[in-house]
mmCIF file of C-alpha atoms in Angstrom:
data_model
loop_
_atom_site.group_PDB
_atom_site.id
_atom_site.type_symbol
_atom_site.label_atom_id
_atom_site.label_comp_id
_atom_site.label_asym_id
_atom_site.label_seq_id
_atom_site.Cartn_x
_atom_site.Cartn_y
_atom_site.Cartn_z
ATOM 1 C CA MET A 267 181.586 70.901 147.840
ATOM 2 C CA ALA A 268 182.547 72.550 150.885
ATOM 3 C CA GLY A 269 179.419 73.748 153.197
ATOM 4 C CA GLU A 270 177.014 71.369 151.239
ATOM 5 C CA CYS A 271 175.419 68.275 153.023
ATOM 6 C CA GLU A 272 174.972 65.109 151.144
ATOM 7 C CA ALA A 273 172.882 62.290 151.337
ATOM 8 C CA ASN A 274 173.865 58.605 150.054
ATOM 9 C CA ARG A 275 171.891 55.337 150.728
ATOM 10 C CA ARG A 276 172.773 51.891 150.603
ATOM 11 C CA GLN A 277 173.319 50.161 147.251
ATOM 12 C CA MET A 278 175.845 52.908 146.576
ATOM 13 C CA GLY A 279 174.003 53.640 143.566
ATOM 14 C CA GLY A 280 173.521 57.423 143.177
ATOM 15 C CA PHE A 281 174.509 60.744 145.784
ATOM 16 C CA ALA A 282 172.202 63.891 146.234
ATOM 17 C CA ALA A 283 173.708 66.914 147.598
ATOM 18 C CA LEU A 284 172.126 70.236 149.267
ATOM 19 C CA ARG A 285 173.666 73.241 148.577
ATOM 20 C CA MET A 286 173.549 76.104 151.120
ATOM 21 C CA ASP A 287 171.773 78.090 148.704
ATOM 22 C CA GLY A 288 168.527 75.368 149.231
ATOM 23 C CA THR A 289 169.667 73.818 145.234
ATOM 24 C CA VAL A 290 170.674 70.073 144.615
ATOM 25 C CA GLU A 291 172.781 68.571 142.749
ATOM 26 C CA SER A 292 172.411 64.200 141.830
ATOM 27 C CA TRP A 293 174.786 62.113 140.553
ATOM 28 C CA GLY A 294 175.613 58.295 139.870
ATOM 29 C CA ARG A 295 175.388 55.550 137.432
ATOM 30 C CA GLN A 296 172.750 53.818 139.009
ATOM 31 C CA ILE A 297 168.656 54.967 139.673
ATOM 32 C CA GLY A 298 168.774 57.490 141.672
ATOM 33 C CA GLY A 299 171.760 59.103 140.833
ATOM 34 C CA ASN A 300 170.165 61.731 138.308
ATOM 35 C CA CYS A 301 167.060 63.753 138.252
ATOM 36 C CA LEU A 302 165.238 64.817 135.167
ATOM 37 C CA PRO A 303 165.303 68.119 133.687
ATOM 38 C CA MET A 304 161.905 69.140 135.153
ATOM 39 C CA GLN A 305 162.431 67.962 138.070
ATOM 40 C CA LEU A 306 166.014 69.381 138.664
ATOM 41 C CA SER A 307 164.029 72.778 138.143
ATOM 42 C CA GLN A 308 161.786 71.934 141.060
ATOM 43 C CA LEU A 309 164.941 71.393 143.368
ATOM 44 C CA LYS A 310 164.941 74.876 144.391
ATOM 45 C CA LYS A 311 164.517 76.227 148.024
ATOM 46 C CA VAL A 312 165.170 72.861 149.310
ATOM 47 C CA LYS A 313 165.230 72.136 153.225
ATOM 48 C CA SER A 314 166.117 68.702 153.653
ATOM 49 C CA LEU A 315 166.932 65.338 151.506
ATOM 50 C CA CYS A 316 165.264 61.881 152.616
ATOM 51 C CA ALA A 317 166.516 58.689 150.312
ATOM 52 C CA SER A 318 165.512 55.008 150.129
ATOM 53 C CA ASP A 319 167.594 52.599 148.184
ATOM 54 C CA TYR A 320 166.811 53.750 144.652
ATOM 55 C CA ALA A 321 164.898 57.133 144.771
ATOM 56 C CA PHE A 322 165.005 60.478 146.577
ATOM 57 C CA ALA A 323 162.690 63.027 147.980
ATOM 58 C CA ALA A 324 163.475 66.645 148.832
ATOM 59 C CA LEU A 325 161.373 68.565 151.157
ATOM 60 C CA LYS A 326 161.131 72.250 150.432
ATOM 61 C CA GLU A 327 160.831 75.595 152.668
ATOM 62 C CA ASP A 328 157.177 75.923 151.164
ATOM 63 C CA GLY A 329 156.391 72.213 152.912
ATOM 64 C CA THR A 330 156.196 70.386 149.375
ATOM 65 C CA VAL A 331 158.422 67.247 148.472
ATOM 66 C CA VAL A 332 159.813 66.778 145.134
ATOM 67 C CA THR A 333 160.881 63.118 144.253
ATOM 68 C CA TRP A 334 163.225 61.003 141.375
ATOM 69 C CA GLY A 335 164.509 58.075 140.802
ATOM 70 C CA ASN A 336 162.976 54.602 140.768
ATOM 71 C CA ALA A 337 159.218 54.941 140.773
ATOM 72 C CA ALA A 338 158.553 51.755 142.658
ATOM 73 C CA SER A 339 160.714 52.793 145.316
ATOM 74 C CA GLY A 340 159.070 56.195 145.869
ATOM 75 C CA GLY A 341 160.553 57.703 143.029
ATOM 76 C CA ASP A 342 157.503 58.651 141.943
ATOM 77 C CA SER A 343 154.767 60.960 144.037
ATOM 78 C CA SER A 344 152.882 61.933 141.883
ATOM 79 C CA TRP A 345 149.610 60.149 143.047
ATOM 80 C CA VAL A 346 150.138 61.618 146.429
ATOM 81 C CA LYS A 347 151.286 64.848 145.223
ATOM 82 C CA GLU A 348 148.097 66.776 146.887
ATOM 83 C CA GLN A 349 148.414 65.462 149.895
ATOM 84 C CA LEU A 350 152.222 66.509 150.205
ATOM 85 C CA GLN A 351 151.347 70.295 151.448
ATOM 86 C CA GLU A 352 152.454 71.576 154.807
ATOM 87 C CA VAL A 353 155.228 68.240 154.728
ATOM 88 C CA VAL A 354 157.706 69.208 158.208
ATOM 89 C CA ASP A 355 159.426 65.768 158.245
ATOM 90 C CA ILE A 356 160.133 62.683 155.793
ATOM 91 C CA SER A 357 161.123 59.220 156.766
ATOM 92 C CA SER A 358 162.169 56.257 154.620
ATOM 93 C CA THR A 359 161.905 52.248 154.293
ATOM 94 C CA SER A 360 164.745 50.875 151.624
ATOM 95 C CA ARG A 361 162.017 51.091 148.905
ATOM 96 C CA ALA A 362 159.361 53.969 150.234
ATOM 97 C CA PHE A 363 158.644 57.146 152.226
ATOM 98 C CA ALA A 364 156.455 58.236 154.768
ATOM 99 C CA ALA A 365 155.923 62.341 155.192
ATOM 100 C CA LEU A 366 154.642 64.255 158.359
ATOM 101 C CA THR A 367 152.417 66.784 157.990
ATOM 102 C CA ARG A 368 152.088 70.084 159.785
ATOM 103 C CA ASP A 369 148.906 69.022 161.117
ATOM 104 C CA GLY A 370 150.231 65.706 162.440
ATOM 105 C CA HIS A 371 148.892 63.700 159.637
ATOM 106 C CA VAL A 372 150.730 61.264 157.404
ATOM 107 C CA VAL A 373 151.408 60.634 153.869
ATOM 108 C CA THR A 374 153.172 57.525 152.254
ATOM 109 C CA TRP A 375 154.283 56.131 148.675
ATOM 110 C CA GLY A 376 156.234 53.851 147.181
ATOM 111 C CA ASP A 377 156.273 50.159 147.567
ATOM 112 C CA ARG A 378 153.130 48.500 149.397
ATOM 113 C CA ASP A 379 155.491 45.811 150.960
ATOM 114 C CA PHE A 380 157.980 48.292 152.433
ATOM 115 C CA GLY A 381 155.603 50.714 154.452
ATOM 116 C CA GLY A 382 154.394 52.597 151.119
ATOM 117 C CA ASP A 383 150.852 51.585 151.931
ATOM 118 C CA SER A 384 149.485 53.198 155.093
ATOM 119 C CA ARG A 385 145.952 52.858 154.121
ATOM 120 C CA ALA A 386 145.214 49.609 156.917
ATOM 121 C CA VAL A 387 145.990 52.471 160.173
ATOM 122 C CA GLN A 388 145.307 55.725 157.814
ATOM 123 C CA THR A 389 142.260 56.424 160.406
ATOM 124 C CA GLN A 390 144.748 55.865 163.406
ATOM 125 C CA LEU A 391 147.762 58.489 161.928
ATOM 126 C CA GLU A 392 146.265 61.269 163.397
ATOM 127 C CA GLN A 393 148.062 64.034 165.600
ATOM 128 C CA VAL A 394 151.545 62.143 164.876
ATOM 129 C CA THR A 395 154.424 63.713 166.221
ATOM 130 C CA ALA A 396 157.521 61.713 164.687
ATOM 131 C CA LEU A 397 158.000 58.992 161.974
ATOM 132 C CA CYS A 398 160.881 56.173 162.232
ATOM 133 C CA GLY A 399 161.589 53.661 159.591
ATOM 134 C CA SER A 400 163.097 50.215 159.649
ATOM 135 C CA GLY A 401 164.195 48.097 156.571
ATOM 136 C CA SER A 402 160.944 47.808 155.179
ATOM 137 C CA ALA A 403 158.079 49.251 157.635
ATOM 138 C CA PHE A 404 157.432 52.422 159.704
ATOM 139 C CA ALA A 405 156.312 53.411 162.932
ATOM 140 C CA ALA A 406 154.587 56.592 164.162
ATOM 141 C CA LEU A 407 154.939 58.459 167.691
ATOM 142 C CA ARG A 408 151.436 59.921 167.956
ATOM 143 C CA LYS A 409 150.978 63.281 170.650
ATOM 144 C CA ASP A 410 149.176 61.014 173.162
ATOM 145 C CA ARG A 411 152.651 59.205 173.386
ATOM 146 C CA SER A 412 150.850 55.898 171.212
ATOM 147 C CA VAL A 413 152.535 54.006 168.415
ATOM 148 C CA VAL A 414 151.542 53.042 165.266
ATOM 149 C CA THR A 415 153.219 50.639 163.187
ATOM 150 C CA TRP A 416 153.147 49.477 159.361
ATOM 151 C CA GLY A 417 154.590 47.647 156.585
ATOM 152 C CA ASP A 418 156.718 44.596 156.791
ATOM 153 C CA PRO A 419 155.333 42.358 159.994
ATOM 154 C CA LYS A 420 158.528 40.590 159.909
ATOM 155 C CA ALA A 421 160.745 43.878 160.238
ATOM 156 C CA GLY A 422 158.607 45.536 162.909
ATOM 157 C CA GLY A 423 154.999 46.632 160.631
ATOM 158 C CA ASP A 424 153.277 44.520 163.130
ATOM 159 C CA SER A 425 153.551 45.608 166.779
ATOM 160 C CA SER A 426 150.153 43.648 167.629
ATOM 161 C CA LEU A 427 152.137 41.477 170.759
ATOM 162 C CA VAL A 428 153.050 44.971 172.340
ATOM 163 C CA GLU A 429 150.623 47.046 171.631
ATOM 164 C CA MET A 430 149.385 47.305 175.592
ATOM 165 C CA GLN A 431 152.959 48.359 176.195
ATOM 166 C CA LEU A 432 153.581 50.990 173.687
ATOM 167 C CA GLN A 433 152.262 53.554 176.070
ATOM 168 C CA ASP A 434 153.889 56.802 177.176
ATOM 169 C CA VAL A 435 156.351 56.525 174.742
ATOM 170 C CA TYR A 436 159.546 58.942 174.503
ATOM 171 C CA GLN A 437 161.286 58.148 171.311
ATOM 172 C CA LEU A 438 161.602 55.418 168.525
ATOM 173 C CA HIS A 439 164.781 53.967 167.028
ATOM 174 C CA SER A 440 164.929 50.883 164.133
ATOM 175 C CA ASN A 441 167.528 48.891 162.562
ATOM 176 C CA GLU A 442 166.870 47.198 159.533
ATOM 177 C CA LYS A 443 164.424 44.455 161.049
ATOM 178 C CA ALA A 444 162.850 46.093 164.468
ATOM 179 C CA PHE A 445 161.729 49.102 166.545
ATOM 180 C CA CYS A 446 163.369 50.187 169.607
ATOM 181 C CA ALA A 447 160.744 52.319 171.561
ATOM 182 C CA VAL A 448 162.218 54.177 174.967
ATOM 183 C CA LEU A 449 159.599 54.989 177.668
ATOM 184 C CA HIS A 450 159.271 58.373 180.135
ATOM 185 C CA SER A 451 159.962 55.449 182.770
ATOM 186 C CA GLY A 452 163.514 55.034 181.036
ATOM 187 C CA GLY A 453 162.759 51.091 180.450
ATOM 188 C CA CYS A 454 162.420 49.879 176.478
ATOM 189 C CA VAL A 455 159.572 48.063 174.183
ATOM 190 C CA ILE A 456 161.199 46.145 171.490
ATOM 191 C CA TRP A 457 159.235 44.706 168.342
ATOM 192 C CA GLY A 458 160.254 42.500 165.419
ATOM 193 C CA ASP A 459 162.513 39.877 164.142
ATOM 194 C CA PRO A 460 163.840 38.032 167.057
ATOM 195 C CA LEU A 461 166.815 37.417 165.837
ATOM 196 C CA CYS A 462 167.677 41.224 164.942
ATOM 197 C CA GLY A 463 166.730 42.965 168.141
ATOM 198 C CA GLY A 464 163.006 42.322 167.979
ATOM 199 C CA ARG A 465 163.466 40.652 171.419
ATOM 200 C CA SER A 466 165.883 41.252 174.366
ATOM 201 C CA TRP A 467 164.432 38.455 176.739
ATOM 202 C CA ARG A 468 167.791 37.895 177.908
ATOM 203 C CA VAL A 469 168.685 41.273 178.948
ATOM 204 C CA THR A 470 165.141 42.939 179.703
ATOM 205 C CA TRP A 471 165.804 43.401 183.042
ATOM 206 C CA ALA A 472 168.743 45.480 182.770
ATOM 207 C CA LEU A 473 166.965 47.962 180.125
ATOM 208 C CA LYS A 474 166.094 50.508 182.955
ATOM 209 C CA ASP A 475 166.793 54.414 183.041
ATOM 210 C CA VAL A 476 167.848 54.261 179.603
ATOM 211 C CA GLN A 477 169.171 57.576 178.236
ATOM 212 C CA GLN A 478 170.165 56.994 174.107
ATOM 213 C CA VAL A 479 169.755 54.075 171.772
ATOM 214 C CA ALA A 480 172.031 53.498 168.948
ATOM 215 C CA SER A 481 171.767 50.477 166.069
ATOM 216 C CA THR A 482 173.576 48.951 163.578
ATOM 217 C CA ALA A 483 172.025 46.813 160.670
ATOM 218 C CA PHE A 484 170.613 44.031 163.278
ATOM 219 C CA ALA A 485 171.140 44.919 166.542
ATOM 220 C CA PHE A 486 170.759 47.820 169.484
ATOM 221 C CA ALA A 487 173.048 49.179 171.923
ATOM 222 C CA ALA A 488 171.397 50.930 175.206
ATOM 223 C CA ILE A 489 173.393 53.396 177.623
ATOM 224 C CA LEU A 490 172.252 53.570 180.587
ATOM 225 C CA GLN A 491 171.599 56.301 182.891
ATOM 226 C CA ASN A 492 174.745 55.090 185.210
ATOM 227 C CA GLY A 493 176.997 55.012 182.149
ATOM 228 C CA GLN A 494 176.630 51.655 181.481
ATOM 229 C CA VAL A 495 176.038 49.906 178.070
ATOM 230 C CA VAL A 496 173.351 47.720 177.557
ATOM 231 C CA THR A 497 173.290 45.479 173.729
ATOM 232 C CA TRP A 498 171.053 42.498 172.032
ATOM 233 C CA GLY A 499 170.620 41.496 168.798
ATOM 234 C CA GLU A 500 172.723 39.841 166.272
ATOM 235 C CA LYS A 501 175.665 39.012 167.964
ATOM 236 C CA HIS A 502 178.245 39.118 164.956
ATOM 237 C CA CYS A 503 176.672 42.921 164.370
ATOM 238 C CA GLY A 504 177.162 44.178 167.774
ATOM 239 C CA GLY A 505 174.245 42.293 169.674
ATOM 240 C CA ASP A 506 177.130 40.763 171.941
ATOM 241 C CA SER A 507 179.326 43.403 173.784
ATOM 242 C CA SER A 508 180.564 40.678 176.405
ATOM 243 C CA SER A 509 184.378 40.663 175.754
ATOM 244 C CA VAL A 510 184.175 44.390 176.233
ATOM 245 C CA GLN A 511 181.872 45.025 179.186
ATOM 246 C CA HIS A 512 184.403 45.623 181.489
ATOM 247 C CA LEU A 513 185.398 48.668 179.528
ATOM 248 C CA LEU A 514 182.045 49.795 178.650
ATOM 249 C CA LYS A 515 181.724 52.382 182.029
ATOM 250 C CA GLU A 516 180.987 55.656 182.414
ATOM 251 C CA VAL A 517 180.166 55.819 178.553
ATOM 252 C CA GLN A 518 179.249 59.069 176.861
ATOM 253 C CA GLN A 519 178.178 57.950 173.363
ATOM 254 C CA VAL A 520 177.784 54.889 171.110
ATOM 255 C CA ARG A 521 177.793 55.052 167.209
ATOM 256 C CA GLY A 522 176.440 51.599 165.099
ATOM 257 C CA SER A 523 178.157 51.337 161.877
ATOM 258 C CA ARG A 524 176.309 48.656 159.742
ATOM 259 C CA GLN A 525 177.924 45.606 161.818
ATOM 260 C CA ALA A 526 179.715 46.979 164.631
ATOM 261 C CA PHE A 527 179.463 49.879 167.708
ATOM 262 C CA ALA A 528 182.087 52.332 168.906
ATOM 263 C CA ALA A 529 181.674 53.734 172.211
ATOM 264 C CA ILE A 530 183.576 56.986 174.080
ATOM 265 C CA VAL A 531 184.358 56.102 177.594
ATOM 266 C CA ALA A 532 185.387 58.438 179.976
ATOM 267 C CA GLY A 533 188.831 59.929 179.463
ATOM 268 C CA GLY A 534 187.729 60.333 175.738
ATOM 269 C CA LYS A 535 188.874 56.675 174.897
ATOM 270 C CA VAL A 536 187.081 54.774 172.691
ATOM 271 C CA VAL A 537 185.860 50.734 172.850
ATOM 272 C CA THR A 538 184.365 48.604 169.725
ATOM 273 C CA TRP A 539 182.935 45.815 169.321
ATOM 274 C CA GLY A 540 181.080 43.594 166.527
ATOM 275 C CA HIS A 541 182.031 42.613 162.741
ATOM 276 C CA PRO A 542 186.040 43.333 162.608
ATOM 277 C CA ASN A 543 185.735 44.489 159.060
ATOM 278 C CA ALA A 544 183.066 46.767 159.506
ATOM 279 C CA GLY A 545 185.031 48.626 162.775
ATOM 280 C CA GLY A 546 184.012 45.938 165.718
ATOM 281 C CA SER A 547 188.035 46.259 166.559
ATOM 282 C CA CYS A 548 190.889 48.489 165.615
ATOM 283 C CA ASP A 549 194.321 47.434 165.878
ATOM 284 C CA TYR A 550 197.180 48.486 168.804
ATOM 285 C CA ASN A 551 198.204 51.814 167.197
ATOM 286 C CA VAL A 552 194.884 52.832 165.922
ATOM 287 C CA ALA A 553 193.683 52.139 170.069
ATOM 288 C CA GLN A 554 196.394 54.173 171.066
ATOM 289 C CA GLN A 555 195.102 57.236 168.963
ATOM 290 C CA LEU A 556 191.933 57.639 170.223
ATOM 291 C CA GLN A 557 192.505 59.102 173.101
ATOM 292 C CA ASN A 558 190.619 62.842 173.940
ATOM 293 C CA VAL A 559 187.948 61.914 171.299
ATOM 294 C CA HIS A 560 184.556 63.919 172.139
ATOM 295 C CA SER A 561 182.730 62.543 169.389
ATOM 296 C CA VAL A 562 182.465 59.392 166.687
ATOM 297 C CA ASP A 563 180.694 58.445 163.629
ATOM 298 C CA ALA A 564 179.786 55.931 161.123
ATOM 299 C CA LEU A 565 179.898 54.513 157.918
ATOM 300 C CA ASN A 566 176.256 52.475 156.824
ATOM 301 C CA VAL A 567 177.481 51.261 153.452
ATOM 302 C CA TYR A 568 175.041 48.104 152.429
#
């Protein structure tokens, strides 16, 4: 498998591997782990892979899309096949997909309650430049730097309360239940489940000059221009960094697992917080070895 890129998803039900020659191999015991022979024959000249919980979508070099797995979770895209042309990017929720076309339009399929039905906002989905998915909702960034959302209202599919603030947006980030938009001014606009990072009243005053944003399943962490970190959301998932805040200085990078964060600080040292079983703490021997680190990544096994 050397030189290959693998894509997997939350339920550990299957894997899809994209080979360097643009072909795909799929395996696993549960839904999504196996392609039908007809689908497998189409999986050539593949550019990238995207996955929901129970299905995969392959973006081919010619801009078309091949899907397989559970039909209700996006494995069947036949009803939008004619629209899936000149696709440049694909995003997903846990049971639906959204494809961005070259002309800035968005095509969705899968479970309607998880963002698979975008008809209510379709007229607004023009000149889109980027897509982002939470567990059951989507957000689209438009060329005019405004944002359009749809899907589960409780997971960020309804941004009406912050609509007036969603102007001049630079980046979109998400966790399972909420979204965070970074503005060109360096501020942040947050919406979704209040308990899972969809509200930041405790730290709103500190969210200025934001450079990077990372997330766990139910929390966010933002690196500021001065190298400090601001966290919010479910405290057991990394939303509370108070116990290590004195160590979070000159932070260069933050990565999130499902329930914990790890940050690289000055000197290449690593600081962790969140749920201990998810990497939120490491024993003394491991901590001593975490020196001169230049990057860190995480598993997100649901």
